[in-house]
Amino acid sequence: MSAVAQEVKKLVQSRPHIRSRFSTWKCHWPQRLKNRMILEIEENQWMKREEQGNTKCPVQCICLERCSDGRMIVDCERRNLTEVPREVPQGLVELNLEANAIQSVPAYPYMVNVTILRLTNNQIKSLAASTVERLENIEILLIDANQLATLPREIKTLNFTTLALDGNLFKCDCTTKWMKDWLLKERNRIKNIERVLCNSKHVHGKPMYGLPDDQFICLPQLKEKNAGIIASSILGTLLALVMIVAALIYKYNGEVKVFMFTHFNWHPFDRIDDSDPNKIYDAFVSFSSNDVDWAVNTLQRRLETHDPPYKLCIYHRDFEPGVPIEENIWRSLDQSKRMLVVLSSSYATSDWCLMEFRAAHRKVIEDRMKYLILILLEDVDTNQLDKEIQNYLRSDTYLVAKSKRFWQNLFYAMPLPTKGIRSERRISPL
């Protein structure tokens, strides 16, 4: 607005009867008032343009002086600026830097005189505390539509009337919890407070001022929290697996133990202490003479050719001649770590075999150890068996000679082979 236009308005105000003469006069400059009726312009909009050479007006900007209060308006909007001007005219200043490519706002000395600072739609990533401290006379601060992640705490000391912050990339964690409290306190002076949003992943797009306090979690805490959840999940999964494995081991106890022994030679579960030096045999084999073919040619041969070989006590080979058979039986039982019983229909009807079984069974009860290994050679009618054998079959496990895993199960039940040379007496069954 020129001085002439300003004088015209003053004249009309003092002489209303001549108003009609100037009712069609319009503004030509500045652009924002172009084609507005002169008589409609408010007093605080009357300005005069500063001559470029007589002021510190930035080259890219337009500098105006408001006639009503003498404030300088430095208009640098849409000037493709990448930096804030280093100098502006002296006195109170309204600085418009909207729609440029500015990334930072230095704490230039003139900032202390800035009353309105428009920084909307730039690329500002941070606002320095030193800059905020300079804004002693700030009234309006528009820093919306930038890339701010946080604000310096010094902003709480500003005595502004309007502040715009929406359109930034604020993080909402333990370091910005104070911002929420401050926004709530200043909510009447914050423009579009509901559009000041969080950009943190766990609360992306939520208004900061309405976010619950427990959602302001720092990234390390969040990682720790997630790590805790993951650890709990892993621990729960492992615990479930352990319980499943334990249940399977309980259900298939024998199979698991045999598998571990067969494949890894590991026998940690129920190994019997067989360190008694008086036990010179690994096993005493009790069988009927009708089953001698399997007992000698299969069972005995397999065990005594094992690597290392087992040392067996076979009655027709190892009983001492001239000693009563009952004494031979008891002596052999005492000198053997196990007793192998080859159970068949013939065995169940043999008095000598039953005597051997009862002696071994009594030893099991007295010593409370798994001394007896019963091998079911063929299908037998359990109702026709001796009562003690029936009771044993009901209460203890036994091996079935025809099963696929018979030998693995037998080797597991056997003691570790006795060191030394096995008996070389000629086998001549009676």
Short mmCIF file of C-alpha atoms in Angstrom, two decimals:
data_model
loop_
_atom_site.label_atom_id
_atom_site.label_comp_id
_atom_site.label_asym_id
_atom_site.label_seq_id
_atom_site.Cartn_x
_atom_site.Cartn_y
_atom_site.Cartn_z
CA MET A 1 0.00 0.00 0.00
CA SER A 2 1.44 3.38 -1.00
CA ALA A 3 1.54 6.46 1.18
CA VAL A 4 -0.97 8.10 -1.22
CA ALA A 5 -3.50 5.31 -0.67
CA GLN A 6 -3.02 5.58 3.06
CA GLU A 7 -3.65 9.34 2.98
CA VAL A 8 -6.80 8.77 0.89
CA LYS A 9 -8.22 6.46 3.54
CA LYS A 10 -7.42 8.95 6.31
CA LEU A 11 -9.13 11.71 4.34
CA VAL A 12 -12.27 9.64 3.84
CA GLN A 13 -12.35 8.77 7.52
CA SER A 14 -12.27 12.47 8.44
CA ARG A 15 -14.77 13.50 5.71
CA PRO A 16 -17.29 10.68 5.21
CA HIS A 17 -19.32 12.69 2.67
CA ILE A 18 -16.58 12.29 0.03
CA ARG A 19 -16.37 8.47 0.45
CA SER A 20 -18.18 7.81 -2.80
CA ARG A 21 -15.42 9.50 -4.78
CA PHE A 22 -12.91 6.81 -3.79
CA SER A 23 -15.22 3.79 -3.52
CA THR A 24 -13.83 2.20 -6.70
CA TRP A 25 -10.14 2.63 -5.89
CA LYS A 26 -8.29 -0.69 -5.58
CA CYS A 27 -4.93 -1.91 -4.31
CA HIS A 28 -2.35 -2.99 -6.87
CA TRP A 29 0.36 -4.10 -4.45
CA PRO A 30 1.26 -6.18 -2.46
CA GLN A 31 0.02 -9.30 -4.18
CA ARG A 32 -2.00 -10.55 -1.22
CA LEU A 33 -4.03 -7.29 -1.24
CA LYS A 34 -4.24 -6.87 -4.99
CA ASN A 35 -7.70 -5.78 -6.25
CA ARG A 36 -8.94 -5.21 -2.70
CA MET A 37 -10.84 -1.94 -2.19
CA ILE A 38 -8.59 0.64 -0.53
CA LEU A 39 -11.32 1.72 1.85
CA GLU A 40 -11.73 -1.92 3.08
CA ILE A 41 -8.10 -2.40 4.11
CA GLU A 42 -7.56 -2.57 7.88
CA GLU A 43 -5.02 -0.24 9.43
CA ASN A 44 -2.64 -3.06 10.41
CA GLN A 45 -2.48 -4.13 6.75
CA TRP A 46 -1.13 -0.82 5.53
CA MET A 47 2.52 -1.25 4.69
CA LYS A 48 5.28 0.40 2.81
CA ARG A 49 7.96 -1.41 0.88
CA GLU A 50 11.54 -0.99 2.00
CA GLU A 51 14.11 -0.08 -0.59
CA GLN A 52 16.51 -3.01 -1.11
CA GLY A 53 19.68 -0.96 -0.79
CA ASN A 54 18.69 0.90 2.37
CA THR A 55 17.96 -2.17 4.57
CA LYS A 56 19.29 -5.64 5.41
CA CYS A 57 16.47 -7.24 3.51
CA PRO A 58 17.56 -10.64 2.08
CA VAL A 59 18.03 -10.56 -1.67
CA GLN A 60 15.48 -13.31 -2.33
CA CYS A 61 12.83 -11.80 -0.07
CA ILE A 62 10.43 -8.86 0.07
CA CYS A 63 10.59 -6.63 3.13
CA LEU A 64 7.65 -4.48 4.22
CA GLU A 65 7.11 -2.12 7.10
CA ARG A 66 3.71 -2.14 8.75
CA CYS A 67 2.58 1.45 9.02
CA SER A 68 0.57 0.93 12.20
CA ASP A 69 3.37 -0.36 14.43
CA GLY A 70 6.56 -0.15 12.39
CA ARG A 71 7.17 -3.91 12.42
CA MET A 72 9.14 -5.40 9.56
CA ILE A 73 7.55 -8.18 7.52
CA VAL A 74 10.19 -10.28 5.76
CA ASP A 75 8.39 -12.38 3.17
CA CYS A 76 10.55 -15.24 1.86
CA GLU A 77 7.75 -17.66 1.02
CA ARG A 78 8.36 -20.05 -1.90
CA ARG A 79 11.83 -18.71 -2.71
CA ASN A 80 13.55 -22.12 -2.96
CA LEU A 81 15.64 -21.28 0.07
CA THR A 82 17.78 -24.00 1.64
CA GLU A 83 18.96 -21.82 4.52
CA VAL A 84 17.46 -19.25 6.85
CA PRO A 85 18.59 -15.69 5.90
CA ARG A 86 21.60 -14.57 7.92
CA GLU A 87 20.34 -10.99 8.26
CA VAL A 88 17.00 -9.18 8.33
CA PRO A 89 16.08 -5.53 8.92
CA GLN A 90 16.42 -4.25 12.46
CA GLY A 91 13.51 -4.02 14.86
CA LEU A 92 10.66 -6.41 15.55
CA VAL A 93 10.32 -8.82 12.64
CA GLU A 94 7.68 -11.14 11.22
CA LEU A 95 9.64 -13.73 9.23
CA ASN A 96 7.82 -15.84 6.65
CA LEU A 97 9.88 -18.81 5.41
CA GLU A 98 7.04 -21.10 4.36
CA ALA A 99 7.32 -23.60 1.49
CA ASN A 100 11.09 -23.75 1.09
CA ALA A 101 13.73 -26.49 1.53
CA ILE A 102 15.18 -25.36 4.85
CA GLN A 103 16.55 -28.17 7.06
CA SER A 104 17.71 -26.30 10.16
CA VAL A 105 17.12 -23.00 11.95
CA PRO A 106 20.32 -21.43 13.31
CA ALA A 107 20.26 -19.23 16.41
CA TYR A 108 21.04 -15.97 14.60
CA PRO A 109 21.11 -12.86 16.84
CA TYR A 110 18.09 -11.29 15.12
CA MET A 111 15.92 -14.22 16.27
CA VAL A 112 15.44 -12.37 19.54
CA ASN A 113 13.37 -9.77 17.62
CA VAL A 114 11.21 -12.24 15.69
CA THR A 115 7.56 -12.08 16.78
CA ILE A 116 6.08 -14.31 14.08
CA LEU A 117 8.08 -17.17 12.57
CA ARG A 118 6.47 -19.14 9.77
CA LEU A 119 8.35 -22.33 8.91
CA THR A 120 5.48 -24.43 7.55
CA ASN A 121 6.25 -26.94 4.80
CA ASN A 122 10.02 -27.20 4.96
CA GLN A 123 12.42 -30.09 5.67
CA ILE A 124 13.39 -29.24 9.24
CA LYS A 125 14.49 -32.35 11.13
CA SER A 126 15.44 -30.76 14.44
CA LEU A 127 14.97 -27.51 16.31
CA ALA A 128 18.02 -26.50 18.32
CA ALA A 129 17.62 -25.52 21.97
CA SER A 130 19.79 -22.45 21.34
CA THR A 131 17.39 -21.26 18.63
CA VAL A 132 14.36 -21.67 20.89
CA GLU A 133 16.12 -19.76 23.64
CA ARG A 134 16.58 -16.84 21.21
CA LEU A 135 12.85 -16.56 20.52
CA GLU A 136 12.20 -14.28 23.48
CA ASN A 137 9.51 -12.21 21.74
CA ILE A 138 7.84 -14.94 19.72
CA GLU A 139 4.06 -14.73 19.49
CA ILE A 140 3.27 -17.09 16.63
CA LEU A 141 5.45 -20.07 15.73
CA LEU A 142 4.35 -22.22 12.81
CA ILE A 143 6.60 -25.22 12.31
CA ASP A 144 4.04 -27.69 11.00
CA ALA A 145 4.55 -29.98 7.98
CA ASN A 146 8.23 -30.67 8.64
CA GLN A 147 10.25 -33.71 9.75
CA LEU A 148 10.61 -33.08 13.47
CA ALA A 149 10.90 -36.17 15.68
CA THR A 150 11.07 -34.27 18.95
CA LEU A 151 11.33 -30.77 20.42
CA PRO A 152 13.81 -29.22 22.84
CA ARG A 153 12.45 -28.85 26.36
CA GLU A 154 13.28 -25.13 26.17
CA ILE A 155 10.13 -24.66 24.11
CA LYS A 156 8.18 -24.80 27.38
CA THR A 157 9.63 -21.39 28.28
CA LEU A 158 8.18 -19.59 25.24
CA ASN A 159 5.27 -17.21 25.75
CA PHE A 160 3.57 -17.75 22.40
CA THR A 161 -0.07 -17.27 21.50
CA THR A 162 -0.18 -19.79 18.65
CA LEU A 163 1.98 -22.82 17.89
CA ALA A 164 1.51 -25.24 14.96
CA LEU A 165 3.22 -28.65 15.14
CA ASP A 166 1.02 -30.99 13.10
CA GLY A 167 2.40 -32.82 10.09
CA ASN A 168 5.69 -33.84 11.73
CA LEU A 169 7.20 -37.27 12.52
CA PHE A 170 7.18 -37.20 16.31
CA LYS A 171 8.39 -40.28 18.13
CA CYS A 172 6.39 -41.32 21.16
CA ASP A 173 8.70 -42.98 23.66
CA CYS A 174 10.04 -42.35 27.14
CA THR A 175 12.05 -39.35 25.88
CA THR A 176 8.97 -37.51 24.60
CA LYS A 177 6.53 -38.30 27.39
CA TRP A 178 7.05 -34.74 28.64
CA MET A 179 5.75 -33.44 25.29
CA LYS A 180 2.38 -35.07 25.88
CA ASP A 181 2.08 -33.42 29.29
CA TRP A 182 3.15 -30.09 27.83
CA LEU A 183 0.68 -30.36 24.92
CA LEU A 184 -2.16 -30.98 27.34
CA LYS A 185 -1.13 -27.98 29.39
CA GLU A 186 -0.90 -25.72 26.31
CA ARG A 187 -3.76 -27.29 24.35
CA ASN A 188 -5.63 -23.97 23.96
CA ARG A 189 -2.61 -22.43 22.26
CA ILE A 190 -1.63 -25.42 20.09
CA LYS A 191 -3.12 -25.29 16.61
CA ASN A 192 -4.69 -28.57 15.43
CA ILE A 193 -3.49 -30.44 18.52
CA GLU A 194 -5.44 -33.54 17.50
CA ARG A 195 -3.25 -33.76 14.39
CA VAL A 196 0.03 -33.82 16.31
CA LEU A 197 0.56 -37.54 15.71
CA CYS A 198 2.99 -40.25 16.78
CA ASN A 199 5.28 -41.82 14.22
CA SER A 200 6.63 -44.65 16.42
CA LYS A 201 5.81 -48.11 15.07
CA HIS A 202 3.89 -49.37 18.09
CA VAL A 203 1.58 -46.28 18.16
CA HIS A 204 1.86 -44.98 14.60
CA GLY A 205 -0.78 -42.42 13.65
CA LYS A 206 -2.18 -41.89 17.15
CA PRO A 207 -2.56 -38.36 18.60
CA MET A 208 0.25 -37.75 21.04
CA TYR A 209 -1.79 -35.79 23.56
CA GLY A 210 -4.29 -38.65 23.97
CA LEU A 211 -1.79 -41.51 24.16
CA PRO A 212 -1.79 -43.43 27.51
CA ASP A 213 1.34 -42.91 29.58
CA ASP A 214 2.29 -46.60 29.49
CA GLN A 215 2.60 -46.41 25.70
CA PHE A 216 5.58 -44.06 25.88
CA ILE A 217 8.15 -46.86 25.76
CA CYS A 218 11.77 -46.34 24.78
CA LEU A 219 13.10 -48.53 21.99
CA PRO A 220 15.51 -50.46 24.26
CA GLN A 221 12.61 -51.06 26.65
CA LEU A 222 10.44 -52.11 23.75
CA LYS A 223 13.12 -54.51 22.55
CA GLU A 224 13.51 -55.79 26.09
CA LYS A 225 9.75 -56.20 26.35
CA ASN A 226 9.62 -58.00 23.00
CA ALA A 227 12.65 -60.06 24.01
CA GLY A 228 10.83 -60.98 27.21
CA ILE A 229 7.77 -62.05 25.23
CA ILE A 230 9.93 -64.04 22.81
CA ALA A 231 11.90 -65.60 25.67
CA SER A 232 8.65 -66.51 27.43
CA SER A 233 7.30 -68.04 24.22
CA ILE A 234 10.50 -70.02 23.66
CA LEU A 235 10.56 -71.11 27.30
CA GLY A 236 6.91 -72.12 27.10
CA THR A 237 7.56 -74.06 23.90
CA LEU A 238 10.60 -75.77 25.39
CA LEU A 239 8.65 -76.60 28.53
CA ALA A 240 5.86 -78.07 26.42
CA LEU A 241 8.40 -80.10 24.44
CA VAL A 242 10.04 -81.31 27.65
CA MET A 243 6.65 -82.37 28.99
CA ILE A 244 5.82 -84.16 25.73
CA VAL A 245 9.21 -85.89 25.70
CA ALA A 246 8.81 -86.81 29.37
CA ALA A 247 5.36 -88.25 28.67
CA LEU A 248 6.71 -90.25 25.72
CA ILE A 249 9.64 -91.49 27.79
CA TYR A 250 7.25 -92.49 30.55
CA LYS A 251 4.96 -94.28 28.11
CA TYR A 252 7.76 -95.89 26.10
CA ASN A 253 10.23 -96.17 28.94
CA GLY A 254 11.65 -99.53 27.96
CA GLU A 255 11.90 -98.74 24.27
CA VAL A 256 13.72 -95.47 24.95
CA LYS A 257 16.26 -97.07 27.28
CA VAL A 258 16.96 -99.90 24.85
CA PHE A 259 17.34 -97.42 21.98
CA MET A 260 19.86 -95.32 23.93
CA PHE A 261 21.84 -98.42 24.89
CA THR A 262 21.75 -99.99 21.42
CA HIS A 263 22.72 -96.87 19.47
CA PHE A 264 24.86 -94.95 21.96
CA ASN A 265 25.93 -97.64 24.44
CA TRP A 266 24.39 -95.45 27.15
CA HIS A 267 22.85 -97.21 30.13
CA PRO A 268 22.27 -94.51 32.76
CA PHE A 269 18.80 -95.35 34.00
CA ASP A 270 18.73 -98.64 35.85
CA ARG A 271 22.18 -100.16 35.67
CA ILE A 272 22.62 -102.68 38.51
CA ASP A 273 25.80 -102.69 40.54
CA ASP A 274 27.49 -105.89 39.34
CA SER A 275 30.88 -105.23 40.89
CA ASP A 276 30.76 -108.23 43.26
CA PRO A 277 34.01 -110.17 42.55
CA ASN A 278 32.37 -113.44 43.65
CA LYS A 279 30.06 -113.36 40.66
CA ILE A 280 32.19 -115.03 38.01
CA TYR A 281 29.37 -115.56 35.51
CA ASP A 282 27.40 -112.95 33.63
CA ALA A 283 24.35 -115.21 33.57
CA PHE A 284 23.13 -118.63 34.57
CA VAL A 285 20.98 -120.09 31.78
CA SER A 286 18.01 -122.18 32.90
CA PHE A 287 16.24 -124.18 30.19
CA SER A 288 14.52 -127.47 29.54
CA SER A 289 16.43 -130.24 27.80
CA ASN A 290 13.69 -130.18 25.14
CA ASP A 291 14.76 -126.62 24.26
CA VAL A 292 18.48 -127.31 24.15
CA ASP A 293 18.76 -126.63 20.44
CA TRP A 294 17.60 -122.99 20.75
CA ALA A 295 19.22 -122.47 24.15
CA VAL A 296 22.65 -123.70 23.03
CA ASN A 297 22.85 -123.09 19.31
CA THR A 298 21.09 -119.72 19.33
CA LEU A 299 21.11 -118.09 22.76
CA GLN A 300 24.41 -119.43 24.13
CA ARG A 301 26.26 -119.07 20.83
CA ARG A 302 25.05 -115.47 20.31
CA LEU A 303 26.02 -114.36 23.80
CA GLU A 304 29.37 -116.13 23.99
CA THR A 305 30.44 -114.85 20.57
CA HIS A 306 29.41 -111.30 21.42
CA ASP A 307 32.14 -108.65 21.40
CA PRO A 308 33.09 -108.66 24.21
CA PRO A 309 31.77 -112.15 24.99
CA TYR A 310 29.47 -112.96 27.88
CA LYS A 311 30.48 -115.64 30.34
CA LEU A 312 27.57 -118.02 30.85
CA CYS A 313 26.91 -120.83 33.29
CA ILE A 314 25.37 -123.79 31.46
CA TYR A 315 24.34 -126.63 33.76
CA HIS A 316 25.59 -129.56 31.65
CA ARG A 317 28.87 -127.80 31.04
CA ASP A 318 29.64 -125.85 34.18
CA PHE A 319 28.03 -127.77 37.06
CA GLU A 320 30.70 -129.34 39.25
CA PRO A 321 30.69 -133.16 39.01
CA GLY A 322 30.01 -135.10 42.20
CA VAL A 323 28.15 -132.21 43.85
CA PRO A 324 24.40 -132.58 44.48
CA ILE A 325 22.37 -130.84 41.81
CA GLU A 326 20.56 -128.62 44.34
CA GLU A 327 23.91 -127.36 45.64
CA ASN A 328 25.15 -126.79 42.08
CA ILE A 329 22.03 -124.73 41.36
CA TRP A 330 22.43 -122.52 44.44
CA ARG A 331 26.15 -122.10 43.90
CA SER A 332 25.62 -121.15 40.23
CA LEU A 333 22.92 -118.64 41.19
CA ASP A 334 25.21 -117.03 43.77
CA GLN A 335 28.06 -116.83 41.27
CA SER A 336 25.94 -115.33 38.45
CA LYS A 337 24.94 -111.71 37.89
CA ARG A 338 21.73 -112.72 36.10
CA MET A 339 19.59 -115.76 35.49
CA LEU A 340 18.16 -116.35 32.03
CA VAL A 341 14.99 -118.45 32.07
CA VAL A 342 13.95 -119.92 28.71
CA LEU A 343 10.25 -120.40 29.37
CA SER A 344 8.38 -122.95 27.29
CA SER A 345 5.70 -125.58 27.80
CA SER A 346 8.43 -128.13 28.56
CA TYR A 347 10.05 -125.80 31.09
CA ALA A 348 6.72 -125.27 32.87
CA THR A 349 6.35 -129.04 33.44
CA SER A 350 9.94 -129.77 34.50
CA ASP A 351 10.48 -130.14 38.26
CA TRP A 352 14.19 -129.26 38.00
CA CYS A 353 13.46 -126.19 35.93
CA LEU A 354 10.77 -125.04 38.36
CA MET A 355 13.18 -125.51 41.24
CA GLU A 356 15.72 -123.30 39.49
CA PHE A 357 13.07 -120.67 38.80
CA ARG A 358 11.80 -120.62 42.40
CA ALA A 359 15.34 -120.30 43.71
CA ALA A 360 16.02 -117.40 41.35
CA HIS A 361 12.67 -115.77 42.15
CA ARG A 362 13.39 -116.00 45.87
CA LYS A 363 16.75 -114.37 45.25
CA VAL A 364 15.04 -111.52 43.38
CA ILE A 365 12.74 -110.93 46.35
CA GLU A 366 15.55 -111.10 48.91
CA ASP A 367 18.07 -108.95 47.02
CA ARG A 368 15.43 -106.59 45.59
CA MET A 369 17.17 -106.44 42.25
CA LYS A 370 16.33 -107.26 38.65
CA TYR A 371 18.20 -110.51 38.69
CA LEU A 372 15.80 -112.64 36.68
CA ILE A 373 15.46 -112.30 32.88
CA LEU A 374 12.54 -114.37 31.62
CA ILE A 375 12.51 -115.28 27.91
CA LEU A 376 9.22 -116.51 26.50
CA LEU A 377 10.34 -119.01 23.85
CA GLU A 378 6.86 -119.93 22.62
CA ASP A 379 3.21 -119.29 23.30
CA VAL A 380 2.19 -121.04 26.49
CA ASP A 381 -1.09 -121.43 28.32
CA THR A 382 -0.54 -119.21 31.35
CA ASN A 383 -3.29 -121.02 33.22
CA GLN A 384 -1.17 -124.18 33.14
CA LEU A 385 1.91 -122.41 34.54
CA ASP A 386 3.20 -122.60 38.07
CA LYS A 387 1.67 -119.94 40.36
CA GLU A 388 5.01 -118.24 40.96
CA ILE A 389 5.63 -117.97 37.22
CA GLN A 390 2.10 -116.61 36.71
CA ASN A 391 2.69 -113.97 39.38
CA TYR A 392 6.01 -113.00 37.85
CA LEU A 393 4.51 -112.63 34.37
CA ARG A 394 1.78 -110.37 35.78
CA SER A 395 4.12 -108.13 37.77
CA ASP A 396 7.35 -108.01 35.75
CA THR A 397 8.36 -107.55 32.16
CA TYR A 398 9.65 -110.42 30.11
CA LEU A 399 11.23 -110.87 26.69
CA VAL A 400 9.65 -112.62 23.73
CA ALA A 401 12.16 -114.58 21.67
CA LYS A 402 10.21 -114.04 18.45
CA SER A 403 9.99 -110.24 18.74
CA LYS A 404 11.98 -108.00 16.38
CA ARG A 405 13.89 -106.27 19.15
CA PHE A 406 14.55 -109.35 21.24
CA TRP A 407 18.35 -109.17 21.06
CA GLN A 408 18.50 -105.42 21.72
CA ASN A 409 16.25 -105.86 24.75
CA LEU A 410 18.29 -108.81 25.98
CA PHE A 411 21.63 -107.00 25.68
CA TYR A 412 20.14 -104.06 27.56
CA ALA A 413 18.99 -106.33 30.42
CA MET A 414 22.31 -108.17 30.59
CA PRO A 415 25.20 -106.92 32.75
CA LEU A 416 28.42 -105.64 31.25
CA PRO A 417 30.38 -108.70 30.05
CA THR A 418 32.81 -110.10 32.62
CA LYS A 419 36.45 -109.55 31.71
CA GLY A 420 38.40 -112.72 31.16
CA ILE A 421 38.16 -115.86 29.09
CA ARG A 422 34.84 -117.62 28.92
CA SER A 423 34.54 -121.28 29.77
CA GLU A 424 35.88 -123.54 27.05
CA ARG A 425 34.29 -126.74 28.31
CA ARG A 426 32.75 -128.86 25.60
CA ILE A 427 29.00 -128.50 25.31
CA SER A 428 27.37 -131.89 25.71
CA PRO A 429 23.72 -131.52 26.70
CA LEU A 430 22.20 -134.33 28.66
#
